[in-house]
Each structure stands twice: as C-alpha cells, then as structure tokens.
mmCIF file of C-alpha atoms in Angstrom:
data_model
loop_
_atom_site.group_PDB
_atom_site.id
_atom_site.type_symbol
_atom_site.label_atom_id
_atom_site.label_comp_id
_atom_site.label_asym_id
_atom_site.label_seq_id
_atom_site.Cartn_x
_atom_site.Cartn_y
_atom_site.Cartn_z
ATOM 1 C CA LEU A 1 0.000 0.000 0.000
ATOM 2 C CA LYS A 2 2.851 2.394 0.800
ATOM 3 C CA ARG A 3 4.422 1.977 -2.639
ATOM 4 C CA ILE A 4 1.153 1.966 -4.608
ATOM 5 C CA ASN A 5 -0.166 5.120 -2.915
ATOM 6 C CA GLY A 6 3.132 6.986 -2.627
ATOM 7 C CA TRP A 7 3.015 6.923 1.176
ATOM 8 C CA ASP A 8 6.801 6.921 1.579
ATOM 9 C CA HIS A 9 6.446 9.178 4.599
ATOM 10 C CA LEU A 10 4.702 6.463 6.633
ATOM 11 C CA ALA A 11 6.446 3.963 8.876
ATOM 12 C CA LEU A 12 4.814 0.635 9.593
ATOM 13 C CA SER A 13 4.752 -0.946 13.007
ATOM 14 C CA CYS A 14 4.220 -4.683 13.231
ATOM 15 C CA LEU A 15 2.162 -6.579 15.741
ATOM 16 C CA PRO A 16 3.576 -9.878 17.028
ATOM 17 C CA ALA A 17 3.657 -12.452 14.220
ATOM 18 C CA LYS A 18 1.962 -15.089 16.354
ATOM 19 C CA LEU A 19 -1.300 -13.119 16.049
ATOM 20 C CA HIS A 20 -1.590 -14.524 12.516
ATOM 21 C CA LEU A 21 -2.159 -17.867 14.197
ATOM 22 C CA THR A 22 -5.063 -16.454 16.260
ATOM 23 C CA PRO A 23 -6.857 -14.011 13.943
ATOM 24 C CA ASP A 24 -9.705 -13.490 16.418
ATOM 25 C CA ARG A 25 -7.236 -11.593 18.661
ATOM 26 C CA LEU A 26 -6.102 -9.209 15.882
ATOM 27 C CA PRO A 27 -8.824 -6.520 16.281
ATOM 28 C CA ASP A 28 -8.086 -6.006 19.988
ATOM 29 C CA ALA A 29 -4.335 -5.947 19.352
ATOM 30 C CA VAL A 30 -4.724 -3.390 16.554
ATOM 31 C CA GLU A 31 -6.945 -1.202 18.726
ATOM 32 C CA ALA A 32 -4.432 -1.330 21.595
ATOM 33 C CA ALA A 33 -1.553 -0.436 19.256
ATOM 34 C CA VAL A 34 -3.485 2.488 17.752
ATOM 35 C CA ARG A 35 -4.460 3.829 21.164
ATOM 36 C CA ALA A 36 -0.833 3.596 22.321
ATOM 37 C CA ALA A 37 0.310 5.522 19.248
ATOM 38 C CA LEU A 38 -2.290 8.323 19.439
ATOM 39 C CA ASP A 39 -0.101 10.691 21.459
ATOM 40 C CA ASP A 40 2.812 10.177 19.054
ATOM 41 C CA LEU A 41 0.528 10.733 16.076
ATOM 42 C CA ARG A 42 -0.944 13.910 17.559
ATOM 43 C CA ALA A 43 2.542 15.271 18.217
ATOM 44 C CA ALA A 44 3.655 14.391 14.669
ATOM 45 C CA ALA A 45 0.553 16.049 13.188
ATOM 46 C CA TRP A 46 1.204 19.192 15.255
ATOM 47 C CA LEU A 47 4.789 19.312 13.937
ATOM 48 C CA LEU A 48 3.687 18.750 10.340
ATOM 49 C CA GLU A 49 1.107 21.530 10.565
ATOM 50 C CA ARG A 50 3.981 23.816 11.489
ATOM 51 C CA GLY A 51 6.162 22.768 8.542
ATOM 52 C CA ALA A 52 8.350 20.086 10.121
ATOM 53 C CA ALA A 53 10.205 17.741 7.757
ATOM 54 C CA LEU A 54 8.740 14.232 7.744
ATOM 55 C CA SER A 55 12.188 12.654 7.869
ATOM 56 C CA TRP A 56 12.799 14.388 11.205
ATOM 57 C CA VAL A 57 9.360 13.430 12.528
ATOM 58 C CA ARG A 58 10.033 9.780 11.601
ATOM 59 C CA ARG A 59 13.234 9.765 13.664
ATOM 60 C CA TRP A 60 11.181 10.494 16.783
ATOM 61 C CA VAL A 61 8.106 8.369 16.044
ATOM 62 C CA VAL A 62 9.752 5.073 15.026
ATOM 63 C CA LYS A 63 10.644 3.196 18.157
ATOM 64 C CA GLY A 64 14.225 2.102 18.620
ATOM 65 C CA LEU A 65 15.359 -1.415 19.217
ATOM 66 C CA GLU A 66 15.862 -2.748 22.726
ATOM 67 C CA PRO A 67 19.258 -4.426 23.355
ATOM 68 C CA GLU A 68 17.792 -7.929 22.944
ATOM 69 C CA GLN A 69 16.085 -6.898 19.687
ATOM 70 C CA LEU A 70 19.355 -5.421 18.434
ATOM 71 C CA ARG A 71 21.148 -8.707 19.180
ATOM 72 C CA LEU A 72 18.427 -10.543 17.259
ATOM 73 C CA LEU A 73 18.772 -8.115 14.328
ATOM 74 C CA ASN A 74 22.550 -8.617 14.305
ATOM 75 C CA SER A 75 22.011 -12.379 14.233
ATOM 76 C CA LEU A 76 19.694 -11.972 11.244
ATOM 77 C CA VAL A 77 22.256 -9.862 9.410
ATOM 78 C CA GLU A 78 25.070 -12.320 10.145
ATOM 79 C CA GLY A 79 22.936 -15.299 9.111
ATOM 80 C CA THR A 80 21.590 -13.805 5.889
ATOM 81 C CA GLU A 81 22.002 -15.739 2.683
ATOM 82 C CA GLU A 82 20.830 -13.990 -0.476
ATOM 83 C CA ARG A 83 19.411 -15.856 -3.437
ATOM 84 C CA ARG A 84 18.064 -14.666 -6.763
ATOM 85 C CA PHE A 85 15.076 -16.124 -8.524
ATOM 86 C CA GLY A 86 14.998 -14.378 -11.872
ATOM 87 C CA ASP A 87 14.888 -10.678 -11.058
ATOM 88 C CA VAL A 88 13.738 -11.197 -7.444
ATOM 89 C CA ARG A 89 16.309 -10.900 -4.635
ATOM 90 C CA VAL A 90 15.398 -13.043 -1.627
ATOM 91 C CA ALA A 91 17.168 -12.866 1.742
ATOM 92 C CA ILE A 92 16.870 -15.937 3.970
ATOM 93 C CA ALA A 93 18.252 -15.963 7.504
ATOM 94 C CA ALA A 94 18.263 -18.971 9.819
ATOM 95 C CA VAL A 95 19.044 -18.032 13.418
ATOM 96 C CA GLU A 96 19.429 -20.300 16.456
ATOM 97 C CA VAL A 97 17.700 -18.746 19.495
ATOM 98 C CA ASP A 98 17.389 -19.917 23.074
ATOM 99 C CA GLN A 99 13.925 -18.454 23.713
ATOM 100 C CA TYR A 100 10.763 -17.272 21.982
ATOM 101 C CA HIS A 101 11.040 -13.602 20.968
ATOM 102 C CA GLU A 102 7.712 -11.765 21.212
ATOM 103 C CA GLU A 103 9.006 -8.882 19.067
ATOM 104 C CA ALA A 104 10.639 -11.022 16.359
ATOM 105 C CA ALA A 105 8.190 -9.766 13.702
ATOM 106 C CA TYR A 106 9.154 -6.150 14.444
ATOM 107 C CA VAL A 107 12.856 -7.035 14.217
ATOM 108 C CA VAL A 108 12.276 -8.791 10.879
ATOM 109 C CA HIS A 109 10.401 -5.716 9.640
ATOM 110 C CA ARG A 110 13.356 -3.507 10.615
ATOM 111 C CA TRP A 111 15.784 -5.946 8.893
ATOM 112 C CA VAL A 112 13.763 -5.844 5.666
ATOM 113 C CA ASP A 113 13.315 -2.065 5.877
ATOM 114 C CA THR A 114 16.946 -1.254 6.738
ATOM 115 C CA PHE A 115 18.410 -3.350 3.940
ATOM 116 C CA GLN A 116 15.625 -2.634 1.427
ATOM 117 C CA LEU A 117 15.012 -6.345 0.945
ATOM 118 C CA PRO A 118 12.345 -7.191 -1.637
ATOM 119 C CA VAL A 119 11.726 -10.501 0.171
ATOM 120 C CA GLY A 120 12.919 -11.300 3.691
ATOM 121 C CA ILE A 121 12.486 -14.715 5.271
ATOM 122 C CA ALA A 122 13.585 -15.405 8.836
ATOM 123 C CA LEU A 123 13.742 -18.751 10.584
ATOM 124 C CA PHE A 124 14.121 -18.599 14.358
ATOM 125 C CA ILE A 125 15.216 -22.070 15.432
ATOM 126 C CA ARG A 126 14.641 -23.118 19.034
ATOM 127 C CA PRO A 127 14.630 -26.915 18.921
ATOM 128 C CA PRO A 128 12.265 -28.521 18.419
ATOM 129 C CA HIS A 129 10.378 -25.321 17.480
ATOM 130 C CA ILE A 130 10.890 -23.188 14.416
ATOM 131 C CA GLN A 131 9.264 -19.792 13.952
ATOM 132 C CA LEU A 132 9.015 -18.567 10.360
ATOM 133 C CA ILE A 133 8.436 -14.894 9.542
ATOM 134 C CA LEU A 134 8.113 -13.681 5.947
ATOM 135 C CA ARG A 135 7.957 -10.211 4.436
ATOM 136 C CA SER A 136 7.442 -9.451 0.739
ATOM 137 C CA ARG A 137 7.552 -6.133 -1.097
ATOM 138 C CA VAL A 138 7.254 -7.825 -4.486
ATOM 139 C CA PRO A 139 3.850 -7.254 -6.102
ATOM 140 C CA GLY A 140 2.176 -10.585 -6.679
ATOM 141 C CA LEU A 141 4.553 -12.549 -4.451
ATOM 142 C CA ASP A 142 2.196 -13.611 -1.668
ATOM 143 C CA ALA A 143 3.974 -14.220 1.652
ATOM 144 C CA GLY A 144 0.738 -15.654 3.080
ATOM 145 C CA SER A 145 0.594 -18.363 0.398
ATOM 146 C CA ILE A 146 4.142 -19.411 1.221
ATOM 147 C CA ALA A 147 3.407 -19.504 4.969
ATOM 148 C CA GLU A 148 0.308 -21.654 4.329
ATOM 149 C CA ILE A 149 2.544 -24.371 2.847
ATOM 150 C CA PHE A 150 4.190 -24.637 6.264
ATOM 151 C CA GLY A 151 0.965 -24.512 8.298
ATOM 152 C CA GLY A 152 0.862 -20.760 8.895
ATOM 153 C CA GLY A 153 -0.871 -17.819 7.334
ATOM 154 C CA GLY A 154 -0.900 -14.109 6.782
ATOM 155 C CA HIS A 155 -1.383 -11.842 3.820
ATOM 156 C CA ALA A 156 0.503 -10.785 0.705
ATOM 157 C CA THR A 157 3.185 -8.727 2.448
ATOM 158 C CA ALA A 158 3.515 -10.339 5.895
ATOM 159 C CA ALA A 159 3.064 -13.865 7.149
ATOM 160 C CA SER A 160 4.276 -16.369 9.697
ATOM 161 C CA ALA A 161 4.216 -20.023 10.660
ATOM 162 C CA GLU A 162 5.406 -22.164 13.536
ATOM 163 C CA SER A 163 6.610 -25.705 13.296
ATOM 164 C CA GLY A 164 7.323 -28.266 15.965
ATOM 165 C CA ARG A 165 9.479 -30.229 13.551
ATOM 166 C CA ARG A 166 12.933 -29.446 12.193
ATOM 167 C CA THR A 167 11.720 -30.186 8.669
ATOM 168 C CA LEU A 168 11.352 -26.492 7.858
ATOM 169 C CA THR A 169 14.670 -25.600 6.181
ATOM 170 C CA PRO A 170 16.036 -22.658 4.175
ATOM 171 C CA ASN A 171 16.142 -24.892 1.090
ATOM 172 C CA LYS A 172 12.462 -25.865 1.433
ATOM 173 C CA LEU A 173 11.605 -22.197 1.831
ATOM 174 C CA ALA A 174 13.670 -21.287 -1.220
ATOM 175 C CA HIS A 175 11.810 -23.888 -3.282
ATOM 176 C CA ALA A 176 8.449 -22.552 -2.067
ATOM 177 C CA VAL A 177 9.457 -18.973 -2.941
ATOM 178 C CA GLU A 178 10.703 -20.045 -6.350
ATOM 179 C CA ALA A 179 7.410 -21.881 -7.029
ATOM 180 C CA GLU A 180 5.432 -18.791 -5.945
ATOM 181 C CA ILE A 181 7.530 -16.583 -8.247
ATOM 182 C CA HIS A 182 6.968 -18.948 -11.178
ATOM 183 C CA ALA A 183 3.219 -19.021 -10.437
ATOM 184 C CA ARG A 184 3.188 -15.188 -10.375
ATOM 185 C CA ARG A 185 4.932 -15.032 -13.749
ATOM 186 C CA GLU A 186 2.471 -17.485 -15.306
ATOM 187 C CA ILE A 187 -0.414 -15.230 -14.199
ATOM 188 C CA GLU A 188 1.275 -12.120 -15.617
#
C-alpha cells in the first residue's frame, strides 16, 4: 500500500507475528496499538502543521530497538544468505535462538526495511520449534501463500508459521518462494 499510494512518509509498526495464528485476537491488538500511538501521532501532526520535515518526525516516532532486539537483528544480518530467482532478490536468515522472541516480527520488519530487501524470510530455530516470519515487497509474491505451505498464514506482504518439527529448512523455503515466483509469472 505504501508503494502503490506513494506513502513513503509512513512507517509501519508490526504486531507480534503469532497473532496470525489467532486471527480473532487481531482486532483487539490493533486497537491497543493504535491507542498507544495516538499521542505520538498527535505530536507528529502538530509538527507537520507547522512545517516540520517528515524525515525528522520519523526519527522520533519510530521506536528504537531494545538491546535484545538489536542482538536478534545482528544475528539476522550475520545469518543472511541472499538468493536470486529471476529478477527477485530473496534474503533468507536462519538463526538459532534460546527463547521465543515476542518482538521477532518487528525485528524482521526492521531488517527488511533497513536493507531494502524485496523478500525477507527469517527462521528462528529453538529446537524442536521453528518460527518462520516472511515479508514481501514484491507485487504478486504472496507471503501468506508461502506460509500456508508450512501450516501458517498471513497476507501478501507479511506472514508467519510455527513448526514443531525441524523439517522447515532454508532450502524448502527457497523452493516454495521459487514456485510462488513462477506461479506469479504465469499469471502475468
């Protein structure tokens, strides 16, 4: 939506990825996030009405990373493997973690945003559990369809899945992405 409508001045904030697994909890979570952001939004609007530059407003509205989130982001960066499927650049990171990270979806969003990744796929491996978080900026490449293959869900630009088996691998993900890209091209 940002790209299609020219909303480059907007920053997205992600809710925890596990909410995709319990869609009935999404409305309350969205309402809570909006209410929490109202003061920030009012302050940003006040600044904009007085001619403030949006790039400066964004610096104060986008929340920073906590130390644990920064460590997780660094792990993603270090574990990133880039692949190309035709003209689509896909970054896949597999990271071993020792605990569930509530804010992993936000960290993945920041990873994708910071490095301008068209497709970002993160695997957080905590044996025997694997948390998958996908982000796609490629029109027609549906992250939700890929997550469904692995028992998860979402929508075109953001999706997630959790697996209790170690059968979810970067190579299986790469094959699923490649199949989705080929399906998109056949439609075009």
